[in-house]
Short mmCIF file of C-alpha atoms and ligand atoms in Angstrom, two decimals:
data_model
loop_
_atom_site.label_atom_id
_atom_site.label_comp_id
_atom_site.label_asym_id
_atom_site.label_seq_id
_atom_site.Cartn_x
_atom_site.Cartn_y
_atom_site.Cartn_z
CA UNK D 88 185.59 -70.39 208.25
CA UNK D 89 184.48 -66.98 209.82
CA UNK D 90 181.07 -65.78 209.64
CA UNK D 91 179.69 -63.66 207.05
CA UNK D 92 178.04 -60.64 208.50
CA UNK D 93 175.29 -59.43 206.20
CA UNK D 94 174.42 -55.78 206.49
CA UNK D 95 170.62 -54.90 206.70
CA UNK D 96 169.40 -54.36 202.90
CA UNK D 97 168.27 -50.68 202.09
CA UNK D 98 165.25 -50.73 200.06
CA UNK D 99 164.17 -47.23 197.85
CA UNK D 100 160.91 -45.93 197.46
CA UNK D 101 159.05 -49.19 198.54
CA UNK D 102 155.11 -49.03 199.09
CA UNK D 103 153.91 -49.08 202.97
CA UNK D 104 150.51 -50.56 201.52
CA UNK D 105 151.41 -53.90 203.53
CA UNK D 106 152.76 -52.26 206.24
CA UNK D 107 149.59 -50.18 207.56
CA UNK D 108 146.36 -51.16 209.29
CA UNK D 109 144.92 -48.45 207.56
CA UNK D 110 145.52 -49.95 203.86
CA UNK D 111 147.00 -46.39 202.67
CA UNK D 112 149.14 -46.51 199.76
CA UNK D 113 152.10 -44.66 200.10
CA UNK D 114 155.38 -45.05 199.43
CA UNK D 115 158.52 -44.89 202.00
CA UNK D 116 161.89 -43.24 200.36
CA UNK D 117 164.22 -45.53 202.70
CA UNK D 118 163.37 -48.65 204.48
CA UNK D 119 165.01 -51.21 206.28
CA UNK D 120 163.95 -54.17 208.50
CA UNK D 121 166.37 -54.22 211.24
CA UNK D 122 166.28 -58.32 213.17
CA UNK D 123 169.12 -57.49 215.49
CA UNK D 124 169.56 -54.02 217.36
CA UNK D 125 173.28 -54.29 216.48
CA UNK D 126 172.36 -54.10 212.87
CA UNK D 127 170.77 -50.64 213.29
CA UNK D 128 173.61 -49.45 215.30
CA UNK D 129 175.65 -50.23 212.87
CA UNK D 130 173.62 -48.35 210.08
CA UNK D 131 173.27 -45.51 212.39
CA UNK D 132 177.56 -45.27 213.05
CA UNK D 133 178.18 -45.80 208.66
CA UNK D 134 176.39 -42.24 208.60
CA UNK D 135 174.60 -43.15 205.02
CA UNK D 136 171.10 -42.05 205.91
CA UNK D 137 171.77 -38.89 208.63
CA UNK D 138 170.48 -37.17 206.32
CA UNK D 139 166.76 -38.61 206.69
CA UNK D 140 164.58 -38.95 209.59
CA UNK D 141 164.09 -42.35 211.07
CA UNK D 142 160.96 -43.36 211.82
CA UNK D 143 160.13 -46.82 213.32
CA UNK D 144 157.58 -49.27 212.55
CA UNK D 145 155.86 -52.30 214.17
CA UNK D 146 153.14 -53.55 212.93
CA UNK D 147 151.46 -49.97 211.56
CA UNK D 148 148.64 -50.81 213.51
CA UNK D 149 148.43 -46.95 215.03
CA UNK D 150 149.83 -44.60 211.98
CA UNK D 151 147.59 -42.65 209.76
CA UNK D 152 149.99 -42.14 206.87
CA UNK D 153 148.78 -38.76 204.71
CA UNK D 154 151.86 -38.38 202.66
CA UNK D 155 154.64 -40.37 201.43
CA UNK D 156 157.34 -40.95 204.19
CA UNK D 157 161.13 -38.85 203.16
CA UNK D 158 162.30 -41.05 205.61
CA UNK D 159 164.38 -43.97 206.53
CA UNK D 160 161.70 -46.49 207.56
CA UNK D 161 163.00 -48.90 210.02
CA UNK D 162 161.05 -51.90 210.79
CA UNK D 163 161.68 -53.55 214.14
CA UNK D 164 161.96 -57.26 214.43
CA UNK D 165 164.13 -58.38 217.07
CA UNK D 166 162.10 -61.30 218.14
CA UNK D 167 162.80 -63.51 220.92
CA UNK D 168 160.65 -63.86 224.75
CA UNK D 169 163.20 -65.09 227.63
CA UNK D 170 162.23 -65.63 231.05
CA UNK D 171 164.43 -63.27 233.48
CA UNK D 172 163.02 -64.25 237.06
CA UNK D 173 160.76 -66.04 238.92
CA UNK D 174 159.25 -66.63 242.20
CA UNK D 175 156.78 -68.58 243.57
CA UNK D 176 153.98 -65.94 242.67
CA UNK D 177 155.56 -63.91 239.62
CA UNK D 178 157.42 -64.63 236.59
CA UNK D 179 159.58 -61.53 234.98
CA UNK D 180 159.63 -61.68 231.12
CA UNK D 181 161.01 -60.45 228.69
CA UNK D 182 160.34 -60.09 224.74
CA UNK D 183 161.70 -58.65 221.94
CA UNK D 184 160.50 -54.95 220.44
CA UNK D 185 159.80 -57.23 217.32
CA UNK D 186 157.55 -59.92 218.89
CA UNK D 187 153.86 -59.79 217.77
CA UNK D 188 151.42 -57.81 221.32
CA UNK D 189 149.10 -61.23 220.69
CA UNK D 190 151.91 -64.00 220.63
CA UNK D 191 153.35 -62.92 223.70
CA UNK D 192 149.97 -62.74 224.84
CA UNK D 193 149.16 -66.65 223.72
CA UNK D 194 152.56 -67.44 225.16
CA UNK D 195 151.76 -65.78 228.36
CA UNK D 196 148.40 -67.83 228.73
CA UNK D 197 149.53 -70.89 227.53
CA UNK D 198 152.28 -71.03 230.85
CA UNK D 199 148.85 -69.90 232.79
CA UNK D 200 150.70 -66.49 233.80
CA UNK D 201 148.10 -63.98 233.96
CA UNK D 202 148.23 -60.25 233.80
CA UNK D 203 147.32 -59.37 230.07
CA UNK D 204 144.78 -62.08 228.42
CA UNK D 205 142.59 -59.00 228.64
CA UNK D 206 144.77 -57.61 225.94
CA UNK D 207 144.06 -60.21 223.52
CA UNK D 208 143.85 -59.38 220.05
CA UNK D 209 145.18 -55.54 220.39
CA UNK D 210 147.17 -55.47 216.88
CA UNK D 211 150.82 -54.38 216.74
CA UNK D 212 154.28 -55.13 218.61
CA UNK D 213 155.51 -55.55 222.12
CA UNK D 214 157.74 -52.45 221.29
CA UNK D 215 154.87 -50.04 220.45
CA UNK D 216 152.81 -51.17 223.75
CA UNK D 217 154.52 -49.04 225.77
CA UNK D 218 153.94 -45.86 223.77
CA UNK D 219 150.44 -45.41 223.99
CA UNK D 220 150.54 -47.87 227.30
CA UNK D 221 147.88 -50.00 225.31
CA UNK D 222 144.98 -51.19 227.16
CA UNK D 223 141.40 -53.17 226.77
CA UNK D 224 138.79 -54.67 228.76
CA UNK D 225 139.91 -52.77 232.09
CA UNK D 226 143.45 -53.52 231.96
CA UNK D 227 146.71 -51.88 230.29
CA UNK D 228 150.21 -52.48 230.03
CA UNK D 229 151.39 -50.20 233.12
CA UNK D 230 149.72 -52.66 235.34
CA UNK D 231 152.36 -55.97 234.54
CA UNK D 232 155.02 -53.45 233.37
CA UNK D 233 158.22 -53.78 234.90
CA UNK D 234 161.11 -52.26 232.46
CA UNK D 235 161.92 -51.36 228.96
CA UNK D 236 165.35 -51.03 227.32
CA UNK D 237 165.63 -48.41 224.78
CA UNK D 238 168.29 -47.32 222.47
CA UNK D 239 168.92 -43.65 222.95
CA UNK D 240 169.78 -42.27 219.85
CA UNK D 241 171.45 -39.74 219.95
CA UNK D 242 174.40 -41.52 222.42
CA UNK D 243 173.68 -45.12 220.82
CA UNK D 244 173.65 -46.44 224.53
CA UNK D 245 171.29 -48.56 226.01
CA UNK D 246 168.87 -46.98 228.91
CA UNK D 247 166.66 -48.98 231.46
CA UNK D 248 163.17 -47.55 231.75
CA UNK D 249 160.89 -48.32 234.66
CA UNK D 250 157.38 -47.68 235.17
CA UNK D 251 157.38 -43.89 236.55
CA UNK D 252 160.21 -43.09 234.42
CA UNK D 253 157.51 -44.41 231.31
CA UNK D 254 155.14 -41.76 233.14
CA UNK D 255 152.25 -44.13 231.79
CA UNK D 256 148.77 -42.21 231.57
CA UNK D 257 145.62 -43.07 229.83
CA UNK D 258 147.47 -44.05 225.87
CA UNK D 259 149.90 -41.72 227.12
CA UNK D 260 153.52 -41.98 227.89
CA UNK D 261 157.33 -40.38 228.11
CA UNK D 262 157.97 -41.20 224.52
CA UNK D 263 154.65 -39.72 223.03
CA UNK D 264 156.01 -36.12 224.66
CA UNK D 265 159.55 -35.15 225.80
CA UNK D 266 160.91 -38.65 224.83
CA UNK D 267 159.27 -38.68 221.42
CA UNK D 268 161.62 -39.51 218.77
CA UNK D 269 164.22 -40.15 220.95
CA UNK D 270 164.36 -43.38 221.63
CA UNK D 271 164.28 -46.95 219.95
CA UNK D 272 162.65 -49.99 222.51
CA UNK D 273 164.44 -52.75 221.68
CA UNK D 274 162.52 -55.32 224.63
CA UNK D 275 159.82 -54.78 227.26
CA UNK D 276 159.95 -57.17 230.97
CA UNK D 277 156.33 -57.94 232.34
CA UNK D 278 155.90 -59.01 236.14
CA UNK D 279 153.13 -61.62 235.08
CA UNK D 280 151.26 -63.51 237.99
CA UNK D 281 151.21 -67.03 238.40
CA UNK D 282 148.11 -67.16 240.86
CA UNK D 283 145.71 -65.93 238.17
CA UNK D 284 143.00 -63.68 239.39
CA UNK D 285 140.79 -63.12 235.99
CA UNK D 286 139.45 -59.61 236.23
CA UNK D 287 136.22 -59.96 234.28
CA UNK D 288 134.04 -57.09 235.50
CA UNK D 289 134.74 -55.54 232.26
CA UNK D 290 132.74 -55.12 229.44
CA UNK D 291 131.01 -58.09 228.19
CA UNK D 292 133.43 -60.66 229.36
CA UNK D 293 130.75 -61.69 232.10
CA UNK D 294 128.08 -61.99 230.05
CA UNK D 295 130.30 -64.29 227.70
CA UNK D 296 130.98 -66.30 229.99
CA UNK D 297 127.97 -66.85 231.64
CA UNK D 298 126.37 -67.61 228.16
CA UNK D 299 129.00 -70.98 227.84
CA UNK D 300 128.30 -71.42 231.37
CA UNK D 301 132.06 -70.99 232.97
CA UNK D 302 131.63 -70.34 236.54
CA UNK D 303 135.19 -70.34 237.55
CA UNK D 304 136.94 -68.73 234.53
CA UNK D 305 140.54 -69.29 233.94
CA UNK D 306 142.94 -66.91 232.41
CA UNK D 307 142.39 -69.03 228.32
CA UNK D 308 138.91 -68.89 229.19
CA UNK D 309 138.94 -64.72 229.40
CA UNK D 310 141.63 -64.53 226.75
CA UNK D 311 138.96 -66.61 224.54
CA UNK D 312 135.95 -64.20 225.47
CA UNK D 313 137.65 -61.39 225.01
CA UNK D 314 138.78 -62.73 221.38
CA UNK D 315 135.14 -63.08 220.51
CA UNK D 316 133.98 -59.90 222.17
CA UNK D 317 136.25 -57.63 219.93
CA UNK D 318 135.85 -60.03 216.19
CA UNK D 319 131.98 -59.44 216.63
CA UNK D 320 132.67 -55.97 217.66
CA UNK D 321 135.67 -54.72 215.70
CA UNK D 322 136.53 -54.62 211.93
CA UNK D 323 139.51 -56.67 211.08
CA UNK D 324 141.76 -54.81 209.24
CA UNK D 325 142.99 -57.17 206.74
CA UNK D 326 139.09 -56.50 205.55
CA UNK D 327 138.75 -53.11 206.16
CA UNK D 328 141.37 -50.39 206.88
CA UNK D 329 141.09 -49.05 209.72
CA UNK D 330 143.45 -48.22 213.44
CA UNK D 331 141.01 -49.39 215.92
CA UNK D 332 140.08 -46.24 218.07
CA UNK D 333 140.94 -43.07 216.33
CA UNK D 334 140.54 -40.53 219.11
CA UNK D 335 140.91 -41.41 223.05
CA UNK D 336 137.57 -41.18 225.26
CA UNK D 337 137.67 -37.27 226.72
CA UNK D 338 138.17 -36.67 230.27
CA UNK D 339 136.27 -33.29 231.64
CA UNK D 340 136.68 -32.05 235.40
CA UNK D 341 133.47 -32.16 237.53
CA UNK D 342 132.03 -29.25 236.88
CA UNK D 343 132.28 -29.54 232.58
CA UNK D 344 131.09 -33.14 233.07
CA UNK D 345 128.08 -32.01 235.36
CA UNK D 346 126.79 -29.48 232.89
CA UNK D 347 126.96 -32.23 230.17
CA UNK D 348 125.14 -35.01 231.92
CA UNK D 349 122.41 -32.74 233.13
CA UNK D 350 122.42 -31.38 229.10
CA UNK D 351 122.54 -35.33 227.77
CA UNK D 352 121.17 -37.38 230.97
CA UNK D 353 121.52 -40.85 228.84
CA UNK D 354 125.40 -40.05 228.19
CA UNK D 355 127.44 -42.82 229.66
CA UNK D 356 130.34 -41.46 232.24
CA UNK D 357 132.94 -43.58 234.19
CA UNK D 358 135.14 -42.12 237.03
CA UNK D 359 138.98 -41.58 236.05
CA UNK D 360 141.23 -43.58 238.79
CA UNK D 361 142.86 -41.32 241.12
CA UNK D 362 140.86 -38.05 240.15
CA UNK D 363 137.84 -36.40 240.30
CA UNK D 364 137.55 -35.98 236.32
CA UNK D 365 134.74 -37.89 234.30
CA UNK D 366 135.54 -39.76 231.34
CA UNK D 367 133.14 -39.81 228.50
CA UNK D 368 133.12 -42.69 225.21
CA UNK D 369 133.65 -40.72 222.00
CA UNK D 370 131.76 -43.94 220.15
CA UNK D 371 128.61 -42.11 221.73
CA UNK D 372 129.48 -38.57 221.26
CA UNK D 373 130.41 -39.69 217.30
CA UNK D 374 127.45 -41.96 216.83
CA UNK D 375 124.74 -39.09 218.84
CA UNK D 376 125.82 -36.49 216.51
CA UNK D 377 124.95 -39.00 213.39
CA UNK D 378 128.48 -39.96 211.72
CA UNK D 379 127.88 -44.11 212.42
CA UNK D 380 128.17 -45.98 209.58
CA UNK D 381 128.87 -42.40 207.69
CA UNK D 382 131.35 -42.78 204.32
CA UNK D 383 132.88 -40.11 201.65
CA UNK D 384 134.11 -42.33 198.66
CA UNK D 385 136.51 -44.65 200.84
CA UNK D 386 136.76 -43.02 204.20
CA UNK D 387 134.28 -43.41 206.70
CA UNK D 388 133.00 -43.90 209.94
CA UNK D 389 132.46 -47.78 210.59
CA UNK D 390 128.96 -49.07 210.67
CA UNK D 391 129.36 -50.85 214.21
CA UNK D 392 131.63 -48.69 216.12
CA UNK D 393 131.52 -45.14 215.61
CA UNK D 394 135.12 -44.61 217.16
CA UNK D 395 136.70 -46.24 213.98
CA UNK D 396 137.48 -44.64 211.31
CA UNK D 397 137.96 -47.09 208.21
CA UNK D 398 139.54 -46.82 204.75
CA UNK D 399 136.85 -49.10 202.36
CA UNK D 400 139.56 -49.12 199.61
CA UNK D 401 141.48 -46.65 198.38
CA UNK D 402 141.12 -43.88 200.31
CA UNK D 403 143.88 -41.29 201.20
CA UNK D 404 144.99 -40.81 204.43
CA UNK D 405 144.62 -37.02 203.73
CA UNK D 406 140.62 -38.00 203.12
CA UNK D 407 140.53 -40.49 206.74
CA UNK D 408 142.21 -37.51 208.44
CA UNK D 409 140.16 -34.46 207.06
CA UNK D 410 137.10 -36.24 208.11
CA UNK D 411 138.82 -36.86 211.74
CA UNK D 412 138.83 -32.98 211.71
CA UNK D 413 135.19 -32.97 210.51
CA UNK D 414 134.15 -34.93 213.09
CA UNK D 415 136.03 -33.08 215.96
CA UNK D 416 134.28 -29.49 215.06
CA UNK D 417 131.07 -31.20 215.36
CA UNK D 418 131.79 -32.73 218.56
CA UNK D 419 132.55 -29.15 219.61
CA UNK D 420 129.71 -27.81 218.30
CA UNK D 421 127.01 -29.84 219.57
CA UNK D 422 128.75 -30.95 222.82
CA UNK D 423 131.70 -28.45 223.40
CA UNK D 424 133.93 -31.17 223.93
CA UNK D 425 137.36 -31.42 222.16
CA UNK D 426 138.11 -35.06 220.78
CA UNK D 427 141.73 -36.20 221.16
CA UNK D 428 143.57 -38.09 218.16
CA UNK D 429 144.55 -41.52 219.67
CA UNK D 430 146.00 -42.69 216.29
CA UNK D 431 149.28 -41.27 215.46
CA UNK D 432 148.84 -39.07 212.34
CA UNK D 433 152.24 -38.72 209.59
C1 FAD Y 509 141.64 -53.25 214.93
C2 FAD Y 509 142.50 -52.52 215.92
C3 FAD Y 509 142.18 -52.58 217.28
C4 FAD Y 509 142.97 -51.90 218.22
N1 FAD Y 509 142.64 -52.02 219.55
C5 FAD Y 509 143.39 -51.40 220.47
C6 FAD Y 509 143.08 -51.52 221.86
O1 FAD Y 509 142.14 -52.22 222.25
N2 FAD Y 509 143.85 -50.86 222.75
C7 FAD Y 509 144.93 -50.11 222.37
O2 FAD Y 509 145.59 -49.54 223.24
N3 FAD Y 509 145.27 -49.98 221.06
C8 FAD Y 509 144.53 -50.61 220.11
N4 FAD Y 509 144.86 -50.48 218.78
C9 FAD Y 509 145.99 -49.62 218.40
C10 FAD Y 509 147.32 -50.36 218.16
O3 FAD Y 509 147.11 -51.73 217.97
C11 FAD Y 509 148.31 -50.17 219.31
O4 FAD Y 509 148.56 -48.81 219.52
C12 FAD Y 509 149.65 -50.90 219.08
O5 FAD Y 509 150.43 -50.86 220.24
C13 FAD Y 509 150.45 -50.32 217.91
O6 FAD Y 509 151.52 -51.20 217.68
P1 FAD Y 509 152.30 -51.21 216.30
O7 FAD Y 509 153.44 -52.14 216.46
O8 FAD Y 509 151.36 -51.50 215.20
O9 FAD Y 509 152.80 -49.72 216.24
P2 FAD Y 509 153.04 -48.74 214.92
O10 FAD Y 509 151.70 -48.39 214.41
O11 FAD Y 509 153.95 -49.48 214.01
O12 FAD Y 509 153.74 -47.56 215.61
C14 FAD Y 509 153.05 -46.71 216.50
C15 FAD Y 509 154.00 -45.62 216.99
O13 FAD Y 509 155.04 -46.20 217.76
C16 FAD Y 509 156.33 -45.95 217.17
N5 FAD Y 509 157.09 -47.19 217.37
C17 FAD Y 509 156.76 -48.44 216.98
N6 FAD Y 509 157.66 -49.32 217.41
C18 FAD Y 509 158.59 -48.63 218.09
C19 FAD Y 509 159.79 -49.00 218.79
N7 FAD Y 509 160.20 -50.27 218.91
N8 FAD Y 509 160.53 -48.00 219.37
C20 FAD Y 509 160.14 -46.70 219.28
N9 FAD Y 509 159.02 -46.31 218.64
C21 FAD Y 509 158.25 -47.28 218.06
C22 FAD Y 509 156.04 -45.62 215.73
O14 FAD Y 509 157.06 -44.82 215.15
C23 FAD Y 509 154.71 -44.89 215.85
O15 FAD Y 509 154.91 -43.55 216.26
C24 FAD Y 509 144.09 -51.14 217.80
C25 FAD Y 509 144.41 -51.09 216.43
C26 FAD Y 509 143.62 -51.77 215.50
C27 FAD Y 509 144.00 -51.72 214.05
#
């Protein structure tokens, strides 16, 4: 008998309430959850929804939604992890746009190949990874990145992305500026390491580990003390809304950052790699000019980490993102520093 091919269902007007971090409540006009590439190919060529933006979704673990969406929402989950290549130093993997960031992550350390246990626990997809090149604990994507294949769409042909083509910067990439909205990723290839070299200056991971007395940490053991460091630290979203870090941690050149240091001598400041700019946290800047722990009927500030901003209930995004803007004029005002939106806001 020949195989039935079942089209991808198009659902209308469905609620994005389970399909956001954030816990906002609004509604999508299209959506679609798309398991094989093919299938959205396919959708695109019938020409039913040209009409509409597409806009994709992994796990809505970096959207601020303020409105509903007049959109076609397409949510990616082509699954699958397949091992390209290996050596006798590297493996070369490859997973699915659709594959949960921390399964691939407990796959990677349960084969002992190292290279992104620091990223433990970051919310989301393998798809999204590369758009904000997501990082933690000292480490981010760029540095086990090897190649993406995207879906351009406006030829419907596949294109192989490498590392400088991804121009990769700090949560920056190609397809946050020219590329943006150009492009599905359908599946990301890691180089991972198979001599593991835990980086654990980091952060607390150190101190974790010293506490359970680990001397010689292996790549689980990190993974596991990173795990704790961020459930003490973070708020878990399926309790409290919220995006992680809603702006990224401003970089000044020399001279800006001298002036502020000598103004705020207790203000923490890292070198950038490769540059002579300083990088400040925006936790300190938020939580110095008083909005920790702030909240306006369900929006607020969180109570532990000042760089989250969390939805208690039922706030609106419009509410979460006018007191973003809030807290970026005071930021200006008492520091003269311009916070950056991390989070991407619709
Ligand atoms: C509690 C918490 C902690 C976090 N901690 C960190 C952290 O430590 N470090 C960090 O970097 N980030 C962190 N984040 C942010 C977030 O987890 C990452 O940005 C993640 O990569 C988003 O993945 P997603 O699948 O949820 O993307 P979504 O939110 O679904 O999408 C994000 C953007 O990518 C686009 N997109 C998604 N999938 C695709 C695709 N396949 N092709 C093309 N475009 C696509 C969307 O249209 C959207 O513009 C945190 C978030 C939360 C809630």
């Amino acid at each position: 008998m020949p195989s039935v091919k079942l089209a991808p269902r198009v659902l209308e007007n469905v609620s994005l309430l389970p399909y956001n971090t954030f816990g906002i409540d609004v509604s999508a006009r299209y959506f679609v959850e798309i398991n094989q590439l093919q299938e959205y190919i396919e959708l695109v060529q019938a020409g039913q929804y040209a009409h509409v933006k597409h806009l994709f979704l992994g796990g809505g673990s970096n959207l601020l939604l303020t409105h509903n969406v007049d959109a076609l929402v397409v949510k990616i989950q082509m699954t699958g992890i397949e091992v390209m290549e290996e050596d006798a130093n590297h493996v070369w993997v490859k997973a699915g746009a659709g594959v949960v960031w921390h399964d691939f992550v407990c796959y990677a350390v349960e084969h002992q190949w190292a290279g992104i246990e620091n990223m433990s626990l970051i919310p989301g997809t393998v798809g999204a990874a590369p758009m904000q090149n997501i990082g933690a604990y000292g480490v981010e994507i760029k540095d086990t990145f090897d190649y993406l294949d995207a879906l351009n769409l406006s030829t419907l042909q596949m294109e192989h992305f490498d590392a400088a083509r991804c121009a990769f910067g700090y949560r920056e990439s190609y397809f946050k500026h020219a590329g943006k909205g150009q492009y599905l990723i359908a599946a990301v290839c890691f180089r991972l390491n198979k001599q593991a070299k835990p980086q654990t200056s980091y952060g607390a991971i150190q101190t974790v580990l010293d506490e359970k007395g680990i001397a010689n940490p292996g790549i689980r053991d990190v993974a596991n003390a990173v795990i704790e460091i961020r459930q003490s630290k973070l708020p878990n979203p399926r309790e409290i809304g919220n995006s992680g870090s809603f702006f990224k941690n401003p970089t000044l050149p020399v001279e800006a950052a001298t002036r502020l240091i000598e103004a705020y001598p207790n203000i923490p400041h890292y070198k950038v790699e490769g540059s002579t700019d300083i990088k400040f946290p925006a936790g300190w800047l938020i939580e110095q000019a008083g909005w920790k722990g702030y909240r306006a009927g369900d929006a607020g500030v969180h109570e532990k980490q000042a760089l989250v901003l969390v939805n208690y209930g039922h706030a609106k995004g419009s509410e979460i993102q006018a007191l973003s803007e809030q807290i970026k004029k005071s930021i200006v005002a008492k520091f003269g520093v311009s916070l950056e939106t991390e989070v991407n806001i619709l």
